[in-house]
Short mmCIF file of C-alpha atoms in Angstrom, two decimals:
data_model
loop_
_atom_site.label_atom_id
_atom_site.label_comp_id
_atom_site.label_asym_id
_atom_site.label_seq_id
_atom_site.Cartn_x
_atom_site.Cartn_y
_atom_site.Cartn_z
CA UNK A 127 0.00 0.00 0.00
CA UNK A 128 0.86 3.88 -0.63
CA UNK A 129 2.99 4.89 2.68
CA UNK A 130 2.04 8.64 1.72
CA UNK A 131 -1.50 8.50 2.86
CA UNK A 132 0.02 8.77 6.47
CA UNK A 133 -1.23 12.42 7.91
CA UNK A 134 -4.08 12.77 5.66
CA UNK A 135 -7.26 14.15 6.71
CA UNK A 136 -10.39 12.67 5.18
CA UNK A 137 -13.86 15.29 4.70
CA UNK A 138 -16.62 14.07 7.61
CA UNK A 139 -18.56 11.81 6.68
CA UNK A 140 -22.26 12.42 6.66
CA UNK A 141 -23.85 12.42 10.17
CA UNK A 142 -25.29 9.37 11.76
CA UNK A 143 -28.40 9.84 13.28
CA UNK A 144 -28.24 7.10 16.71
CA UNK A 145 -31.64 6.05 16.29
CA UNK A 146 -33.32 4.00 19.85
CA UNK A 147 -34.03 0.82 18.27
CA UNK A 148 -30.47 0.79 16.25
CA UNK A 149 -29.26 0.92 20.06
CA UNK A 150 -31.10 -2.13 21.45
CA UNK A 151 -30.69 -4.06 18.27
CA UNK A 152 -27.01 -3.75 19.22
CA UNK A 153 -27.13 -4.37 22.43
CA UNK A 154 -28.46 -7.76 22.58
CA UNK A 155 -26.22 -8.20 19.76
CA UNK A 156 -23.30 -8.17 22.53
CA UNK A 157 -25.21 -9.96 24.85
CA UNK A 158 -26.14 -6.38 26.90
CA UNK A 159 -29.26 -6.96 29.39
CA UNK A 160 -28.28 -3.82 30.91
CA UNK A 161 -31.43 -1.80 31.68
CA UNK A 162 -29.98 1.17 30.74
CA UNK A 163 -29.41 0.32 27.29
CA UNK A 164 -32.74 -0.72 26.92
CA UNK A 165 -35.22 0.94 28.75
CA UNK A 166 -35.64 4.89 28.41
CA UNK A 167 -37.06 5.12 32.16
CA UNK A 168 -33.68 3.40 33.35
CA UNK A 169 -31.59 5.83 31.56
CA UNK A 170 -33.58 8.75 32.47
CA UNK A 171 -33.36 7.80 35.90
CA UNK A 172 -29.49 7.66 35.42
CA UNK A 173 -29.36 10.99 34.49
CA UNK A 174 -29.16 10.53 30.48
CA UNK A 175 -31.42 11.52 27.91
CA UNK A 176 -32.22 8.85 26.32
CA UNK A 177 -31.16 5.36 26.14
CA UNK A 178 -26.72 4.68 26.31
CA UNK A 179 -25.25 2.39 23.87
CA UNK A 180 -22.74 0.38 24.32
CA UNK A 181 -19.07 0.84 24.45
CA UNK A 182 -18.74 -0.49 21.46
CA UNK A 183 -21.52 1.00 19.10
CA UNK A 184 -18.92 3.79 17.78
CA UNK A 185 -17.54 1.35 15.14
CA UNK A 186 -20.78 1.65 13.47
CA UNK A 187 -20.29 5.64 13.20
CA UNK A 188 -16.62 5.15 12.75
CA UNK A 189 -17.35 2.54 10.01
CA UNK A 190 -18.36 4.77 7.68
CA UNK A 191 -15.02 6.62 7.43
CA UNK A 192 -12.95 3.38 7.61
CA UNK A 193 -15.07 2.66 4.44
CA UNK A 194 -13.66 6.35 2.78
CA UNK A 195 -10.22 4.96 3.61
CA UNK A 196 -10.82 1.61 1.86
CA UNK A 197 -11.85 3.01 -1.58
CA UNK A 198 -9.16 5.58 -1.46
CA UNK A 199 -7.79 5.11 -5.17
CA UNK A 200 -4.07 5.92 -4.28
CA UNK A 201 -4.36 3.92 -0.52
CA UNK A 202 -3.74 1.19 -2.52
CA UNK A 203 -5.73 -1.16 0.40
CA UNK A 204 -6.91 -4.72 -0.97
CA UNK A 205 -10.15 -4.98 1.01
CA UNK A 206 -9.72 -8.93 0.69
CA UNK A 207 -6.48 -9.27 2.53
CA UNK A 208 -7.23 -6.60 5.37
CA UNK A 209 -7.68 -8.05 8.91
CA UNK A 210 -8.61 -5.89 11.90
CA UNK A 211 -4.69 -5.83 14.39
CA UNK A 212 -6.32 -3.15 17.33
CA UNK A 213 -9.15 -0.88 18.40
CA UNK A 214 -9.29 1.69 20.90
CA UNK A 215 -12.05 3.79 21.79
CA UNK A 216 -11.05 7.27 24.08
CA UNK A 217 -14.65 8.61 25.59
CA UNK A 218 -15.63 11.99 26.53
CA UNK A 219 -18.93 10.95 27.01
CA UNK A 220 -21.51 7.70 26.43
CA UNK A 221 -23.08 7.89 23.06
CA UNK A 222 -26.91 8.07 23.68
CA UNK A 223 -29.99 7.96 21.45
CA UNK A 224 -31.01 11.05 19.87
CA UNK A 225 -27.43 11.33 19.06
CA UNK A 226 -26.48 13.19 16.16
CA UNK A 227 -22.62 12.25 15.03
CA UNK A 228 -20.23 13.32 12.37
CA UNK A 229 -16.64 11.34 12.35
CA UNK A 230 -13.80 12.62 10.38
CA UNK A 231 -10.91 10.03 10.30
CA UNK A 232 -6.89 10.77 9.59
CA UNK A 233 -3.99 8.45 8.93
CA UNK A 234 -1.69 8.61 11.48
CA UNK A 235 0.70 5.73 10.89
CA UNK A 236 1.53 3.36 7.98
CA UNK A 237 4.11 0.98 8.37
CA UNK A 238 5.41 -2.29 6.76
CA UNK A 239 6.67 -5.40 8.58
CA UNK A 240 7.24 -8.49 7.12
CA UNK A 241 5.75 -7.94 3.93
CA UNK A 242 2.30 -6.46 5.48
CA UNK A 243 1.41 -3.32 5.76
CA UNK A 244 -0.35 -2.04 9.06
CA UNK A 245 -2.22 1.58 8.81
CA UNK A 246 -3.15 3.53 11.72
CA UNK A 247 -6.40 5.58 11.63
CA UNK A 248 -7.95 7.83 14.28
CA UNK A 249 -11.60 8.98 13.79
CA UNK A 250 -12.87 11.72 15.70
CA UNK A 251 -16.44 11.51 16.45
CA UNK A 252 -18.48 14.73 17.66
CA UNK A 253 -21.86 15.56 18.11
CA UNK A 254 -24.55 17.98 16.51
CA UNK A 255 -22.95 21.07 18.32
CA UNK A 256 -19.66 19.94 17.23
CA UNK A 257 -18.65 18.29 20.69
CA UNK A 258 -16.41 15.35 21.30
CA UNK A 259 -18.29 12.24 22.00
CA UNK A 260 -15.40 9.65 21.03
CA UNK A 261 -12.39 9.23 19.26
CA UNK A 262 -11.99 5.05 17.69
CA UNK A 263 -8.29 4.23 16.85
CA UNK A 264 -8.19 1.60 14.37
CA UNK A 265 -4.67 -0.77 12.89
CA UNK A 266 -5.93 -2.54 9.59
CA UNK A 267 -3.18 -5.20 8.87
CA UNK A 268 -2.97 -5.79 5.31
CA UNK A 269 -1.46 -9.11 4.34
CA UNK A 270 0.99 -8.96 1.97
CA UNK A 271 1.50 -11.80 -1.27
CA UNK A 272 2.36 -15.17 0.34
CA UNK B 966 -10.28 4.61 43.54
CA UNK B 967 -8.78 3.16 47.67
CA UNK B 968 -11.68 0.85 47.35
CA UNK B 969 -9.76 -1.54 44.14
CA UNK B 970 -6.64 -3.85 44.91
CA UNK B 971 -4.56 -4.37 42.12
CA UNK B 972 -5.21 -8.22 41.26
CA UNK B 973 -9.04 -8.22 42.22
CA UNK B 974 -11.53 -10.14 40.22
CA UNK B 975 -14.12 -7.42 39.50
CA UNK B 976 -16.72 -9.53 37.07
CA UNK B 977 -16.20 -12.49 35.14
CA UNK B 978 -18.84 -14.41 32.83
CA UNK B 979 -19.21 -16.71 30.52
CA UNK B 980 -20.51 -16.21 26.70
CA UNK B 981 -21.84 -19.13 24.58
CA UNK B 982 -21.30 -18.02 21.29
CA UNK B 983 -23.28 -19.71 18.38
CA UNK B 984 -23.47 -18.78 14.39
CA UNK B 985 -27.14 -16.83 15.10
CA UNK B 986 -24.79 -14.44 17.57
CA UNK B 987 -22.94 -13.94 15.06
CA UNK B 988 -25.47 -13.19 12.10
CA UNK B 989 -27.47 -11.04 14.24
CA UNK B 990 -24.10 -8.99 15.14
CA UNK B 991 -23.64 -8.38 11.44
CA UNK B 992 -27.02 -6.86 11.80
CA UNK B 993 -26.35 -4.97 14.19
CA UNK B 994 -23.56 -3.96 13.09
CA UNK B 995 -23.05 -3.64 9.47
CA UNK B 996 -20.30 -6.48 9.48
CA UNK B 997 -21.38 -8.03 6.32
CA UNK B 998 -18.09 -9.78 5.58
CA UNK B 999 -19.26 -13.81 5.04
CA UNK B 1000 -16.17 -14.84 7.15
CA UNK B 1001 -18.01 -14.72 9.86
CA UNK B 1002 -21.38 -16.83 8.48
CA UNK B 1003 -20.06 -18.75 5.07
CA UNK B 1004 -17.74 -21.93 5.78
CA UNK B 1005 -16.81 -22.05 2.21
CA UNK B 1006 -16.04 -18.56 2.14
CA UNK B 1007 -13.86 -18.94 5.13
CA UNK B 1008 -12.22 -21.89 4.04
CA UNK B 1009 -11.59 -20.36 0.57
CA UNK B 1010 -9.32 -17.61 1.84
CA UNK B 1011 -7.10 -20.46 4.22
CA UNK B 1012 -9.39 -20.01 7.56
CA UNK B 1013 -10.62 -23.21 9.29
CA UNK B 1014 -13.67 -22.11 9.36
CA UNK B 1015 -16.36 -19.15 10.41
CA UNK B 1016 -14.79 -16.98 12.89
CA UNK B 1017 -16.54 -14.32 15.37
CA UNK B 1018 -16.08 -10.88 14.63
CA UNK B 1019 -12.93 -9.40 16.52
CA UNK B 1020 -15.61 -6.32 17.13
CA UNK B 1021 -17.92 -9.11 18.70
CA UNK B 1022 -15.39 -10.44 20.68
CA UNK B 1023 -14.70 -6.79 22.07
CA UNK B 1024 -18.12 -6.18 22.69
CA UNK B 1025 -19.13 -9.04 25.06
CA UNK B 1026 -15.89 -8.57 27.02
CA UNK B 1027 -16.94 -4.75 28.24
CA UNK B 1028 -20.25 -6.22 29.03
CA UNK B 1029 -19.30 -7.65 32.99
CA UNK B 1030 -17.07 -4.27 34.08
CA UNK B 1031 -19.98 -2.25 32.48
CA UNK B 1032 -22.82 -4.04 34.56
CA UNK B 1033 -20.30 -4.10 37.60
CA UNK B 1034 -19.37 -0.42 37.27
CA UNK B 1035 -23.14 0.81 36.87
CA UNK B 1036 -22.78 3.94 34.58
CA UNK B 1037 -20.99 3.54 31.55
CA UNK B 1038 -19.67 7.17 31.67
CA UNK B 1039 -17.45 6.02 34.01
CA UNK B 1040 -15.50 4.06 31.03
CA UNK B 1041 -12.65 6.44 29.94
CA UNK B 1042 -10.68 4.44 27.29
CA UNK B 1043 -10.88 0.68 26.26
CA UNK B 1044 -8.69 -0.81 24.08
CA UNK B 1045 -7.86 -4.51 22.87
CA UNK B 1046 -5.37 -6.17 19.98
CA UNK B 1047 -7.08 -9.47 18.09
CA UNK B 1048 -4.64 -11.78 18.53
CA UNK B 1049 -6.20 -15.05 18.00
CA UNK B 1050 -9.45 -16.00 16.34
CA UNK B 1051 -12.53 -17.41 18.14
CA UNK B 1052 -13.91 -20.29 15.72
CA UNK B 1053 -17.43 -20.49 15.84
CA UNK B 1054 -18.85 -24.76 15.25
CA UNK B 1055 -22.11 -25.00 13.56
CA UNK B 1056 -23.53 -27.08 15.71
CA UNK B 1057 -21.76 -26.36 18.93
CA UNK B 1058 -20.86 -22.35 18.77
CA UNK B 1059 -18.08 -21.73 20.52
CA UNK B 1060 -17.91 -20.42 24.88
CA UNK B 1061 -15.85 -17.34 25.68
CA UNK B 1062 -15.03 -17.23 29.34
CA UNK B 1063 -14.13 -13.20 30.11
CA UNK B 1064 -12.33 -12.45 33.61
CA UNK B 1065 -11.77 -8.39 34.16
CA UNK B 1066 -9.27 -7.92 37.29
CA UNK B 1067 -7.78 -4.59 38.42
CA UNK B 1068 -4.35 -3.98 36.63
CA UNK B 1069 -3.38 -0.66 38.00
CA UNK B 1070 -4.85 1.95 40.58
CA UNK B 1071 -4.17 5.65 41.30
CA UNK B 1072 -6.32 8.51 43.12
CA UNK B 1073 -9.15 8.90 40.76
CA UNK B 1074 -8.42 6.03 38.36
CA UNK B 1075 -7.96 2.40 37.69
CA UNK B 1076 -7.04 -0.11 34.71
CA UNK B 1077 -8.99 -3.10 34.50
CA UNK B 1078 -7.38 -5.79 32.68
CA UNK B 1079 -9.94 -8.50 30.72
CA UNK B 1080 -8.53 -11.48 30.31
CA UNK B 1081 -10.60 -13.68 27.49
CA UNK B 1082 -10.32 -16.54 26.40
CA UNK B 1083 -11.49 -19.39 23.62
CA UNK B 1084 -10.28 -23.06 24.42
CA UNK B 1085 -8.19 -22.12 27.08
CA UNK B 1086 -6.16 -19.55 24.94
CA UNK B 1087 -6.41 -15.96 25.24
CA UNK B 1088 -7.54 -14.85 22.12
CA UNK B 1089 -7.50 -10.77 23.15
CA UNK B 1090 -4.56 -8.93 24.02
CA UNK B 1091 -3.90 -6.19 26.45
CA UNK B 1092 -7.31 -5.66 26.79
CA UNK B 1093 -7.80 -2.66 29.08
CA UNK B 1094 -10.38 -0.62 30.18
CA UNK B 1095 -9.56 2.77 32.42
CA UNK B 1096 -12.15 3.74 34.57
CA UNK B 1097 -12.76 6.96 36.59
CA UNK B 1098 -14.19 7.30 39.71
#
């Protein structure tokens, strides 16, 4: 793959409305019972307002740019040979329902070892007024020819 | 955080893991890639078979320190590497045993360290969550 993506900055992609029943769909997805990812009153009691996803649910937002970094004609990424090496997820805050999030991802690494390439992405998630909410740290490994 | 010993067990369960967890995860998710519901597919590109997503993986292993901690805005930073896969049987699925234990404590913080495994290998590493008080 191209190591001169590293440092580039990537437009937003368009918002991601977290919709209530997108947020229980993936919580029982990861085996969540929690009330407080399920039931509105629970939340509300908790001082949120609306139902919390879970820790995990800002792939699906972060996704989207990962997706802009695949089809990047000069990346030069096979989508066929990339596996997933790390994630990291750095909170300010839970992501709730209601939520409306923009992410806006930029290379930060791209190395080669052994005849794979690894590239480091961080995507910056914020919310309608242009808050942080999260910021996911992907490492795509991409095989090389064996 | 005087109330954590470094070592403690915090939460620990046990996740039985079959091939409708993992179809309704791509749901969820948007995980469409048919490693992780086609044998043939897997077996085509040199896996031994249909694997659970590394995202999945990730996701059941917060669940215990979330429902131990209470409020998830307590969860500062988590972070794991995939470093094995979790093979998923057709018939049988596949259980993932997830122990969290305190790795490090400090005035208004603490790392809790997961430790997961799949047929008695750990198949995350340095799996950490840091939690505030």
């Amino acid at each position: 793959m191209n190591p001169d993506i590293a440092g580039r900055e990537f437009p937003p992609a368009a918002p991601y409305l977290v919709g209530r029943e997108k947020v229980r769909e993936f919580a029982r997805a990861v085996f969540s019972d929690n009330p407080i990812n399920h039931d509105p009153e629970a939340a509300i009691a908790a001082g949120y307002t609306d139902i919390v996803a879970p820790p995990t649910f800002p792939i699906v937002v972060q996704e989207r740019t990962l997706a802009q970094l695949l089809a990047e004609p000069d990346a030069g990424i096979d989508f066929t040979r990339v596996v997933h090496g790390d994630q990291r997820f750095t909170y300010t805050r839970p992501i709730v329902a209601g939520d409306e999030l923009t992410a806006r991802l930029t290379v930060t690494n791209v190395k080669s070892l052994g005849g794979h390439s690894m590239v480091t992405s961080e995507s910056t998630i914020v919310d309608a007024a242009g808050k942080h909410v999260v910021t996911a740290t992907s490492t795509l490994v991409v095989r090389g020819d064996e | 955080m005087s109330e954590l010993t470094v070592g403690d067990i915090v939460a620990e369960r046990d996740f039985h893991l079959t091939r409708d967890s993992l179809v309704r995860y791509a749901g969820a998710s948007g995980d469409f890639n048919p490693i992780h519901y086609r044998d043939d597919v897997a077996t085509s590109v040199g896996l031994p078979g249909v694997l659970a997503h590394g995202m999945l993986t990730m996701g059941i292993a917060a669940q215990p320190v979330i429902d131990w901690l209470g409020d998830p805005a307590r969860v500062v930073d988590y972070q794991v590497r995939f470093t094995r896969p979790v093979l998923v049987d057709a018939t049988d699925g596949a259980l993932v045993r997830v122990v969290a234990k305190v790795g490090a404590v400090d005035e208004d913080s603490a790392r809790i360290d997961l430790t997961v495994t799949f047929e008695d290998e750990t198949v995350l590493g340095k799996a950490q969550l840091r939690i505030r008080a």
